[in-house]
mmCIF file of C-alpha atoms in Angstrom:
data_model
loop_
_atom_site.group_PDB
_atom_site.id
_atom_site.type_symbol
_atom_site.label_atom_id
_atom_site.label_comp_id
_atom_site.label_asym_id
_atom_site.label_seq_id
_atom_site.Cartn_x
_atom_site.Cartn_y
_atom_site.Cartn_z
ATOM 1 C CA MET A 22 23.375 10.631 -19.051
ATOM 2 C CA ALA A 23 22.239 8.044 -16.467
ATOM 3 C CA GLU A 24 25.481 8.666 -14.554
ATOM 4 C CA ILE A 25 24.697 12.395 -14.280
ATOM 5 C CA SER A 26 21.201 11.724 -12.947
ATOM 6 C CA LYS A 27 22.554 9.221 -10.381
ATOM 7 C CA SER A 28 25.059 11.851 -9.252
ATOM 8 C CA GLY A 29 22.267 14.461 -9.074
ATOM 9 C CA GLU A 30 20.127 12.103 -7.009
ATOM 10 C CA LYS A 31 23.021 11.551 -4.585
ATOM 11 C CA VAL A 32 23.376 15.302 -4.066
ATOM 12 C CA LYS A 33 19.633 15.623 -3.478
ATOM 13 C CA TYR A 34 19.705 12.830 -0.893
ATOM 14 C CA ARG A 35 22.729 14.451 0.802
ATOM 15 C CA LEU A 36 20.817 17.734 0.957
ATOM 16 C CA ALA A 37 17.818 15.909 2.424
ATOM 17 C CA GLU A 38 20.044 14.351 5.095
ATOM 18 C CA ALA A 39 21.460 17.798 5.873
ATOM 19 C CA MET A 40 17.935 19.199 6.138
ATOM 20 C CA LYS A 41 17.003 16.409 8.546
ATOM 21 C CA GLU A 42 20.022 17.300 10.707
ATOM 22 C CA CYS A 43 18.999 20.963 10.703
ATOM 23 C CA MET A 44 15.432 19.972 11.656
ATOM 24 C CA LYS A 45 16.783 18.377 14.833
ATOM 25 C CA LYS A 46 17.999 21.803 15.949
ATOM 26 C CA ALA A 47 15.383 24.265 14.652
ATOM 27 C CA PRO A 48 11.854 24.509 13.247
ATOM 28 C CA VAL A 49 11.608 24.471 9.455
ATOM 29 C CA GLU A 50 10.730 28.147 9.118
ATOM 30 C CA LYS A 51 13.941 29.111 10.974
ATOM 31 C CA ILE A 52 16.290 26.932 8.873
ATOM 32 C CA THR A 53 18.152 28.737 6.104
ATOM 33 C CA VAL A 54 19.496 27.412 2.837
ATOM 34 C CA LYS A 55 22.925 28.532 4.045
ATOM 35 C CA GLU A 56 22.620 26.257 7.100
ATOM 36 C CA ILE A 57 21.543 23.320 4.913
ATOM 37 C CA THR A 58 24.425 23.791 2.474
ATOM 38 C CA GLU A 59 26.961 24.197 5.285
ATOM 39 C CA GLU A 60 25.679 21.006 6.913
ATOM 40 C CA CYS A 61 25.896 19.216 3.558
ATOM 41 C CA GLY A 62 29.201 20.700 2.462
ATOM 42 C CA VAL A 63 27.929 22.051 -0.871
ATOM 43 C CA THR A 64 27.461 25.546 -2.271
ATOM 44 C CA ARG A 65 24.211 27.494 -2.335
ATOM 45 C CA GLN A 66 24.498 27.308 -6.129
ATOM 46 C CA THR A 67 24.401 23.502 -5.899
ATOM 47 C CA PHE A 68 21.323 23.729 -3.691
ATOM 48 C CA TYR A 69 19.500 26.039 -6.100
ATOM 49 C CA ARG A 70 20.464 23.877 -9.076
ATOM 50 C CA ASN A 71 18.429 21.115 -7.445
ATOM 51 C CA PHE A 72 15.657 22.863 -5.514
ATOM 52 C CA ILE A 73 13.626 26.078 -5.602
ATOM 53 C CA ASP A 74 13.708 26.449 -1.811
ATOM 54 C CA LYS A 75 13.855 24.398 1.391
ATOM 55 C CA TYR A 76 10.194 23.434 1.048
ATOM 56 C CA ASP A 77 10.847 22.069 -2.420
ATOM 57 C CA LEU A 78 13.586 19.911 -0.845
ATOM 58 C CA ILE A 79 11.180 18.670 1.846
ATOM 59 C CA ASN A 80 8.506 17.880 -0.738
ATOM 60 C CA TRP A 81 11.020 16.096 -3.010
ATOM 61 C CA TYR A 82 12.193 13.899 -0.148
ATOM 62 C CA PHE A 83 8.633 13.114 0.888
ATOM 63 C CA GLU A 84 7.764 12.222 -2.702
ATOM 64 C CA LYS A 85 10.678 9.755 -2.770
ATOM 65 C CA LEU A 86 9.388 8.112 0.407
ATOM 66 C CA LEU A 87 5.851 8.051 -0.941
ATOM 67 C CA ASP A 88 7.014 6.503 -4.227
ATOM 68 C CA LYS A 89 8.698 3.708 -2.263
ATOM 69 C CA SER A 90 5.596 3.014 -0.196
ATOM 70 C CA PHE A 91 3.092 3.077 -3.074
ATOM 71 C CA GLU A 92 5.184 1.784 -5.984
ATOM 72 C CA HIS A 93 3.455 -1.588 -6.234
ATOM 73 C CA MET A 94 -0.014 -0.676 -5.026
ATOM 74 C CA GLY A 95 -2.610 -1.508 -7.630
ATOM 75 C CA ARG A 96 -0.265 -4.100 -9.100
ATOM 76 C CA GLY A 97 -0.603 -6.872 -6.544
ATOM 77 C CA LYS A 98 -0.325 -4.819 -3.357
ATOM 78 C CA THR A 99 -3.371 -3.556 -1.503
ATOM 79 C CA VAL A 100 -4.292 -0.052 -0.365
ATOM 80 C CA TYR A 101 -3.732 -1.256 3.211
ATOM 81 C CA GLU A 102 -0.209 -2.506 2.400
ATOM 82 C CA GLY A 103 0.670 0.756 0.650
ATOM 83 C CA LEU A 104 -0.575 2.796 3.599
ATOM 84 C CA GLU A 105 1.221 0.597 6.098
ATOM 85 C CA ARG A 106 4.484 1.020 4.201
ATOM 86 C CA LYS A 107 3.951 4.794 3.968
ATOM 87 C CA PHE A 108 3.372 5.056 7.726
ATOM 88 C CA THR A 109 6.386 2.839 8.425
ATOM 89 C CA TYR A 110 8.573 5.185 6.353
ATOM 90 C CA ILE A 111 7.088 8.180 8.153
ATOM 91 C CA ARG A 112 7.683 6.564 11.556
ATOM 92 C CA ASP A 113 11.274 5.766 10.589
ATOM 93 C CA GLU A 114 11.745 9.441 9.645
ATOM 94 C CA GLN A 115 9.782 10.810 12.607
ATOM 95 C CA VAL A 116 12.021 13.844 13.270
ATOM 96 C CA PHE A 117 11.796 14.917 9.634
ATOM 97 C CA PHE A 118 8.024 14.536 9.393
ATOM 98 C CA ALA A 119 7.260 16.085 12.778
ATOM 99 C CA ALA A 120 9.197 19.183 11.742
ATOM 100 C CA ALA A 121 7.828 19.237 8.181
ATOM 101 C CA PHE A 122 4.177 18.773 9.162
ATOM 102 C CA LYS A 123 4.324 21.595 11.733
ATOM 103 C CA TYR A 124 4.757 24.025 8.856
ATOM 104 C CA ASP A 125 1.438 24.631 7.077
ATOM 105 C CA SER A 126 1.907 27.620 4.786
ATOM 106 C CA GLN A 127 3.427 28.185 1.335
ATOM 107 C CA ASN A 128 4.594 25.017 -0.411
ATOM 108 C CA SER A 129 3.749 22.911 2.669
ATOM 109 C CA LEU A 130 4.214 19.178 2.913
ATOM 110 C CA ARG A 131 0.555 18.767 3.889
ATOM 111 C CA GLU A 132 -0.661 20.200 0.594
ATOM 112 C CA HIS A 133 2.012 18.364 -1.376
ATOM 113 C CA ASP A 134 1.011 15.072 0.289
ATOM 114 C CA TYR A 135 -2.639 15.757 -0.560
ATOM 115 C CA GLN A 136 -1.866 16.424 -4.236
ATOM 116 C CA LEU A 137 0.293 13.283 -4.530
ATOM 117 C CA ILE A 138 -2.239 11.041 -2.806
ATOM 118 C CA LEU A 139 -5.126 12.440 -4.843
ATOM 119 C CA GLN A 140 -3.219 11.917 -8.115
ATOM 120 C CA PHE A 141 -2.231 8.424 -7.039
ATOM 121 C CA TYR A 142 -5.822 7.372 -6.306
ATOM 122 C CA GLU A 143 -7.132 9.072 -9.473
ATOM 123 C CA GLN A 144 -4.603 7.069 -11.503
ATOM 124 C CA LEU A 145 -5.547 3.861 -9.682
ATOM 125 C CA ILE A 146 -9.249 4.467 -10.441
ATOM 126 C CA LEU A 147 -8.400 5.222 -14.080
ATOM 127 C CA GLU A 148 -6.462 1.947 -14.350
ATOM 128 C CA LYS A 149 -9.202 -0.106 -12.663
ATOM 129 C CA GLU A 150 -12.256 1.575 -14.222
ATOM 130 C CA GLY A 151 -10.900 2.848 -17.538
ATOM 131 C CA HIS A 152 -12.038 6.418 -16.783
ATOM 132 C CA MET A 153 -11.593 9.165 -14.226
ATOM 133 C CA PRO A 154 -14.041 9.198 -11.309
ATOM 134 C CA ASP A 155 -17.397 10.929 -11.856
ATOM 135 C CA PRO A 156 -18.018 14.162 -9.881
ATOM 136 C CA GLU A 157 -19.690 12.407 -6.923
ATOM 137 C CA LEU A 158 -16.930 9.819 -6.601
ATOM 138 C CA HIS A 159 -14.279 12.508 -7.074
ATOM 139 C CA PHE A 160 -15.832 14.497 -4.210
ATOM 140 C CA LEU A 161 -15.632 11.407 -1.972
ATOM 141 C CA LEU A 162 -12.037 10.836 -3.066
ATOM 142 C CA ARG A 163 -11.011 14.425 -2.311
ATOM 143 C CA MET A 164 -12.768 14.289 1.057
ATOM 144 C CA TYR A 165 -11.082 10.986 1.924
ATOM 145 C CA CYS A 166 -7.642 12.269 0.865
ATOM 146 C CA ARG A 167 -8.027 15.465 2.933
ATOM 147 C CA GLY A 168 -9.147 13.447 5.935
ATOM 148 C CA SER A 169 -6.370 10.893 5.611
ATOM 149 C CA ILE A 170 -3.755 13.662 5.417
ATOM 150 C CA ALA A 171 -5.261 15.346 8.488
ATOM 151 C CA MET A 172 -5.156 12.074 10.417
ATOM 152 C CA THR A 173 -1.595 11.371 9.281
ATOM 153 C CA VAL A 174 -0.466 14.827 10.450
ATOM 154 C CA ASP A 175 -2.318 14.333 13.747
ATOM 155 C CA TRP A 176 -0.655 10.921 14.189
ATOM 156 C CA VAL A 177 2.810 12.385 13.570
ATOM 157 C CA LEU A 178 2.373 15.494 15.708
ATOM 158 C CA THR A 179 0.851 13.657 18.689
ATOM 159 C CA GLY A 180 3.625 11.109 19.045
ATOM 160 C CA MET A 181 2.579 8.229 16.759
ATOM 161 C CA LYS A 182 0.746 6.297 19.453
ATOM 162 C CA LEU A 183 -0.774 3.916 16.892
ATOM 163 C CA THR A 184 1.429 1.497 14.975
ATOM 164 C CA PRO A 185 1.667 1.932 11.203
ATOM 165 C CA SER A 186 -0.534 -1.182 10.863
ATOM 166 C CA GLU A 187 -3.194 0.213 13.191
ATOM 167 C CA LEU A 188 -3.303 3.551 11.380
ATOM 168 C CA ALA A 189 -3.409 1.826 7.980
ATOM 169 C CA THR A 190 -6.323 -0.319 9.188
ATOM 170 C CA LEU A 191 -8.273 2.705 10.432
ATOM 171 C CA LEU A 192 -7.704 4.687 7.235
ATOM 172 C CA THR A 193 -8.588 1.709 5.042
ATOM 173 C CA GLU A 194 -11.801 1.190 7.004
ATOM 174 C CA ALA A 195 -12.579 4.934 6.647
ATOM 175 C CA ILE A 196 -12.701 4.779 2.836
ATOM 176 C CA PRO A 197 -16.268 5.700 1.797
ATOM 177 C CA PRO A 198 -18.182 2.590 0.588
ATOM 178 C CA LYS A 199 -18.621 3.780 -3.037
ATOM 179 C CA LEU A 200 -14.883 4.434 -3.210
ATOM 180 C CA ALA A 201 -14.003 1.202 -1.407
ATOM 181 C CA GLU A 202 -15.860 -0.782 -4.107
ATOM 182 C CA ILE A 203 -13.218 0.382 -6.579
ATOM 183 C CA LEU A 204 -10.099 0.716 -4.439
ATOM 184 C CA LEU A 205 -10.318 -2.344 -2.189
#
């Protein structure tokens, strides 16, 4: 069974690489599943066995990158280190993220990133505090997550003038004080 899932993961990564190649030539909304599968050398059936649509592929790939950057946070790594790693991955995949963040409609990466980040911080608070955040703290968390996503998108779409470390520092310093007491 583990062999099948490793094989499935390889196909998904190949499809992600094909998508990245297509993104070099066209905006996301113009790329078709047919173009992705032709670039990858697989059938449309293989694509749809793995993903609902091209946005599902983009979100899956982003989630893999996010998992890598945040996997140890809360277990010895700091919020700053997790953010720095996330921004380093994004910088290393600049073409992919610039294309993906330009699209802001159905199943967008922006909303997917927000949901993942929010869930991550909620889980971190649960682990540290033993309960989910109260309504006031949850409001601050949602506001911070929305703002951090907006600043990440702005950073990507305006040419990444800050280093990953500089952006991580600014976003860490922007955490509301009541939230920082728990997260930092």
